[in-house]
Each structure stands twice: as C-alpha cells, then as structure tokens.
C-alpha cells in the first residue's frame, strides 16, 4: 500500500498515542486507508526519514508529513473533495486554537493523572528506561510523584473542561452537527486515557461523556474496537 | 433609523461593556449602521421589551434580539451575503467554543483585576449601589478585596492566554488571515479593560498585544477612537 501511518506502540500491540489517534480519526473521516506501522518510543531510526523524532508520520505516495496538525492540513489540502475536516479557512483557524488549547491545558493534566498507569501497564519493557528519563525531566518530578497527584490533576482537568462541557450541552459535536477535526483532537486525549489506565477521567452525568460515546461509535466503532482499561464507555 | 443597539453606559458617556463591543464590531464587520442607545445598569426598564435584563439588545426593524452570541448568529443569518462572521457551520461551532472559553476563563480573571477601577472611574454614581451589591454577590468578596487580588488575577489571565498567544504567533487573526467573530469576542475583553482601567493587561513583546493593535485599527479605528485609560495600545 502506498499510504503508511507510523504510530506509537506499547505492550500487546497497543497503539495509544493521543496524537496518532487524531490522525487515525482524520483518515477515517476522509475515508482513506493506511497501513499502520508500529514504532516503539526508542525506535527513532524507523522514522528518521521524516526529519523528526515523533509520531505520527504519514507517508502518502511520494509525500512524507510529520506532526498531527500538519498531517490534518495536508489531508485537507490533498483530498479537498472528500469530507472536510475544517469546513473552510475560519474553521481551520479556530481548530488550530482548539488544538493549542487541548495541548497546553488538557493534555498536561491528564498526562500527570495517568502516567503511573501508562508506565506500569503499557510502556514496552524495552522503552521503560527512556520513558522514565524523558518524562520525568519534562514533569520535573518522578512518575511516582506525578501518580500521587492524580486526584488534583483530575480535578483540574474536569474544571478545565467547563467550556467544552457547555458547548456539548448545546450541540452534538465540537464542530457542530457533524464531527470534524476539532472533535478528533480532544477525542485523542480521551482515547489515549482509556487505553492506558482504568481510571475514569469523568463520571456521572456529563455532556462530555455522552459526546465520547458518540465518538467511539464513529466509523464502525473504530475507537471502541480496541483493548481499553477503562471500559465504562 | 430602523436599527438600534442598546448598550451599557457609564460616566462621561463611556460605552465599555465587553459584550456590547462584540456586537459593535460584528455590526462594523457587516457594514451595518445602528443608532446607539445608552442604558445604565439600573435602567432595566429601557430594555424590558427585549424580555431580558442585559445588554446588548439589537432592534432591527421588526426583530428584537438580545445576548451578544444570539445577535451574532442573527446577523449572520439575516445578512448572509455580506462579510461572513463565521465562515460556515464549523467556524460558527468553534466560535461558540471560543465564546464559552472567553466567558468562563478570561473574563472572570480580568473582571477581578479591574473591578476596583471600573467601580471608581466608570460606574455612574446612580448605579454604584446596584453595582456593588450585584457584583460583590457574584464575586463572593468585596470590590476592595477583589482589587487587592489584581496581581494574581493578572498572572492567571496571562497564563490562560497561552494558547491564544501561540495562535497569534502563527496567524494574524484568531479567525485566520482576516478577522471574524471570534476576534471580536476576545477583543471585547481587551477593549473593556482599557476603557475602565489604566492597568495594562499585558506588557512587553506579546503576540496578543500586536493583535490588539491590529484590532484597534479595524473599521477606521473604531476601537481606538474612544476615551481609554490604558493608552498604551
């Protein structure tokens, strides 16, 4: 196949990266197939051809694109006649804001809440030393210290979701009546969390949980059909 | 004139409401004129016909619309051939997220940072008792206590701007190459602040400040051409 998606892999072939899930959902949105190539954290040599050291990397015929946002823009420009990811320049500009908000506000709090489980359950034994060294440097604390902060990090995450919760009480998807790339951005965070930890991010009546269930149903249950530790969805 | 915008007024005819500025900019974006009708905080009887107790209220021929978001949607639907505020359904859906984020994250921190100045400098003497009673109930503290929290509220505001700052380092406007309604949402917050307080919200090199200057230049300097306490822009 001429199209390949290089994505992060952990134990038992788990493909849990939130950024790779953005791309998987974007490809499904565009009805595009891709062969999925697993890459462990320390197998940087497999993606060195991309010019970077992180996944996702998309190879599409002669084109190589790295970074989930760049891939989404590439797909929209290269396959404009298929279902739109952004709905136009304004939608793309605001999806970029949504991407930056998710990365800077939501991801860090969830990461600290689940990193202990991620490390214990999903990081491949061959990657554990690398993971601990790089992530503890980023966190400024040990994985065990971060794990102990779970309650306050989950509380911060729930509070930060307030505007998204209000939005999803008004409309079925972030992008309105139909899902679009902004939905996939934040879905990646939720899908990653349920694939690496049994800890539920949200409980009870919550418009965000109802939205997550709708997202898991998309594209023949693409998100639902994977091994997850949090099976409440 | 068949079109009227009812907007908040303080001392010296200052029209400072952040929500009314959203509507003023949206009208200018659509190249629509409106007679501006001043309403003090305690002149609720002037807008009772709208069914609500807050401005902005837009009267457009036979139609009355209240609430800045509803007015933006009304303008887009009623005058679709003029310059678009949203760029389509996806842009509108994400602008709604941006609205909820601004209202729940940015506005409250700025309000606490500037409420002391707002009360002292801009609230009409006839409205002061009403303003103190309602705002202190909302804040859960006195205006003077809120004023004393300015440094930490400004710090929280600057931190919360991180994704917007990153966005505006990449593109000239929130909505991309051209301003749109999401720009006016957050511009309202900045314009309100400079009209009621000499305290600068931001200083130094900041992509958000550069964007604010571009916003003040729009529509013949509509935002720039008002009496402001913070004249650094």
Coordinates of N, CA, C and O in Angstrom, one line a residue, chain A residues 68-128:
Chain A
X68 N 0.8 15.8 13.9 CA -0.6 15.5 13.7 C -1.3 16.7 13.0 O -2.2 16.5 12.1
X69 N -1.0 17.9 13.4 CA -1.7 19.1 12.9 C -1.3 19.3 11.4 O -2.1 19.5 10.5
X70 N 0.0 19.1 11.1 CA 0.5 19.2 9.7 C -0.2 18.1 8.8 O -0.5 18.4 7.7
X71 N -0.3 16.9 9.4 CA -1.0 15.9 8.7 C -2.4 16.2 8.4 O -2.9 16.0 7.2
X72 N -3.1 16.8 9.3 CA -4.5 17.1 9.1 C -4.6 18.2 8.0 O -5.5 18.1 7.1
X73 N -3.8 19.2 8.0 CA -3.8 20.2 7.0 C -3.4 19.6 5.6 O -4.0 20.0 4.6
X74 N -2.5 18.7 5.6 CA -2.1 18.0 4.4 C -3.3 17.2 3.8 O -3.6 17.3 2.6
X75 N -3.9 16.5 4.6 CA -5.1 15.7 4.2 C -6.2 16.6 3.6 O -6.8 16.3 2.6
X76 N -6.4 17.7 4.3 CA -7.5 18.6 3.8 C -7.1 19.2 2.5 O -8.0 19.4 1.6
X77 N -5.8 19.5 2.3 CA -5.4 20.2 1.1 C -5.3 19.2 -0.1 O -5.6 19.5 -1.2
X78 N -4.9 18.0 0.3 CA -4.6 16.9 -0.8 C -5.9 16.2 -1.2 O -6.0 15.8 -2.3
X79 N -6.9 16.1 -0.3 CA -8.1 15.4 -0.6 C -9.3 16.3 -0.3 O -10.1 16.0 0.6
X80 N -9.4 17.5 -0.9 CA -10.4 18.5 -0.6 C -11.8 18.1 -0.9 O -12.7 18.6 -0.3
X81 N -11.9 17.2 -1.9 CA -13.3 16.9 -2.3 C -14.0 15.9 -1.4 O -15.2 15.8 -1.4
X82 N -13.2 15.2 -0.6 CA -13.8 14.3 0.4 C -14.3 15.1 1.5 O -14.2 16.3 1.6
X83 N -14.9 14.4 2.5 CA -15.5 15.1 3.7 C -14.5 16.1 4.3 O -13.3 15.7 4.6
X84 N -14.9 17.3 4.5 CA -14.0 18.3 5.0 C -13.7 18.1 6.5 O -14.6 17.8 7.3
X85 N -12.4 18.3 6.9 CA -12.0 18.2 8.3 C -12.3 19.6 9.0 O -12.5 19.6 10.2
X86 N -12.3 20.7 8.3 CA -12.3 22.0 8.9 C -13.5 22.9 8.5 O -13.9 23.8 9.2
X87 N -14.1 22.6 7.3 CA -15.2 23.4 6.8 C -14.8 24.8 6.3 O -15.6 25.7 6.3
X88 N -13.5 25.0 6.0 CA -13.1 26.3 5.4 C -12.0 26.9 6.3 O -11.6 26.4 7.3
X89 N -11.5 28.0 5.8 CA -10.3 28.7 6.5 C -10.6 29.1 7.9 O -9.8 29.0 8.8
X90 N -11.8 29.6 8.2 CA -12.1 30.1 9.5 C -12.2 28.9 10.5 O -11.7 28.9 11.6
X91 N -12.9 27.8 10.0 CA -12.9 26.6 10.8 C -11.6 26.0 11.1 O -11.3 25.6 12.2
X92 N -10.7 26.1 10.1 CA -9.3 25.6 10.3 C -8.6 26.5 11.3 O -7.9 26.0 12.2
X93 N -8.7 27.8 11.2 CA -8.1 28.7 12.1 C -8.5 28.5 13.6 O -7.7 28.4 14.5
X94 N -9.8 28.3 13.8 CA -10.3 28.0 15.1 C -10.0 26.6 15.6 O -9.8 26.4 16.8
X95 N -9.9 25.6 14.7 CA -9.5 24.3 15.1 C -8.0 24.3 15.6 O -7.6 23.6 16.5
X96 N -7.2 25.2 15.0 CA -5.9 25.4 15.4 C -5.8 25.9 16.9 O -5.0 25.4 17.7
X97 N -6.7 26.9 17.2 CA -6.8 27.3 18.6 C -7.2 26.2 19.5 O -6.6 26.0 20.5
X98 N -8.2 25.4 19.0 CA -8.6 24.3 19.8 C -7.5 23.2 20.1 O -7.4 22.7 21.1
X99 N -6.7 23.0 19.0 CA -5.5 22.2 19.1 C -4.5 22.7 20.2 O -4.1 21.9 21.1
X100 N -4.2 24.0 20.1 CA -3.3 24.6 21.1 C -3.9 24.5 22.5 O -3.1 24.3 23.5
X101 N -5.2 24.8 22.6 CA -5.8 24.7 23.9 C -5.7 23.3 24.5 O -5.4 23.1 25.7
X102 N -6.1 22.3 23.7 CA -6.0 20.9 24.2 C -4.6 20.5 24.6 O -4.4 19.9 25.6
X103 N -3.6 20.9 23.8 CA -2.3 20.5 24.1 C -1.7 21.2 25.3 O -0.9 20.6 26.0
X104 N -2.1 22.4 25.5 CA -1.5 23.2 26.6 C -2.3 23.1 27.9 O -1.7 23.3 29.0
X105 N -3.6 22.8 27.8 CA -4.4 22.8 29.0 C -4.9 21.4 29.4 O -4.7 21.0 30.6
X106 N -5.4 20.7 28.5 CA -6.0 19.3 28.8 C -4.9 18.3 28.9 O -4.9 17.5 29.9
X107 N -4.1 18.2 27.9 CA -3.1 17.1 27.9 C -2.2 17.0 29.1 O -2.0 15.9 29.7
X108 N -1.7 18.1 29.5 CA -0.7 18.0 30.7 C -1.4 17.5 32.0 O -0.8 16.7 32.7
X109 N -2.6 17.9 32.2 CA -3.3 17.4 33.4 C -3.6 15.9 33.3 O -3.4 15.2 34.3
X110 N -4.1 15.5 32.2 CA -4.4 14.1 32.0 C -3.1 13.3 32.1 O -3.1 12.2 32.7
X111 N -2.1 13.8 31.5 CA -0.8 13.0 31.5 C -0.3 12.7 32.9 O 0.0 11.6 33.2
X112 N -0.4 13.7 33.7 CA 0.1 13.5 35.1 C -0.9 12.5 35.8 O -0.4 11.8 36.7
X113 N -2.2 12.6 35.5 CA -3.1 11.7 36.2 C -2.9 10.3 35.8 O -3.2 9.4 36.6
X114 N -2.5 10.0 34.6 CA -2.4 8.6 34.2 C -1.0 8.1 33.9 O -0.8 6.9 33.6
X115 N 0.0 8.9 34.1 CA 1.3 8.5 33.7 C 1.8 7.3 34.5 O 2.5 6.4 34.0
X116 N 1.4 7.1 35.7 CA 1.8 6.0 36.5 C 1.2 4.7 35.9 O 2.0 3.7 35.8
X117 N 0.0 4.7 35.5 CA -0.6 3.5 34.9 C 0.0 3.3 33.5 O 0.3 2.1 33.1
X118 N 0.2 4.3 32.7 CA 0.8 4.2 31.4 C 2.2 3.5 31.5 O 2.5 2.6 30.8
X119 N 3.0 4.0 32.5 CA 4.3 3.4 32.6 C 4.2 2.0 33.0 O 4.9 1.1 32.5
X120 N 3.3 1.7 34.0 CA 3.3 0.3 34.5 C 2.6 -0.7 33.5 O 3.1 -1.8 33.4
X121 N 1.6 -0.2 32.8 CA 0.8 -1.1 32.0 C 1.1 -1.2 30.5 O 0.8 -2.2 29.9
X122 N 1.6 -0.1 30.0 CA 1.6 0.0 28.5 C 3.0 0.2 27.9 O 3.2 -0.2 26.8
X123 N 3.8 0.9 28.6 CA 5.2 1.2 28.0 C 5.9 -0.2 27.9 O 6.0 -0.9 28.9
X124 N 6.4 -0.4 26.7 CA 7.2 -1.7 26.5 C 8.4 -1.7 27.4 O 9.0 -0.7 27.6
X125 N 8.7 -2.9 27.9 CA 9.8 -3.0 28.8 C 11.1 -2.4 28.2 O 11.9 -1.8 28.9
X126 N 11.3 -2.6 26.9 CA 12.5 -2.1 26.2 C 12.5 -0.5 26.2 O 13.6 0.1 26.0
X127 N 11.4 0.1 26.4 CA 11.3 1.6 26.4 C 11.3 2.2 27.8 O 11.3 3.4 27.9
X128 N 11.2 1.4 28.8 CA 10.9 2.0 30.2 C 12.0 2.9 30.6 O 11.7 4.0 31.2

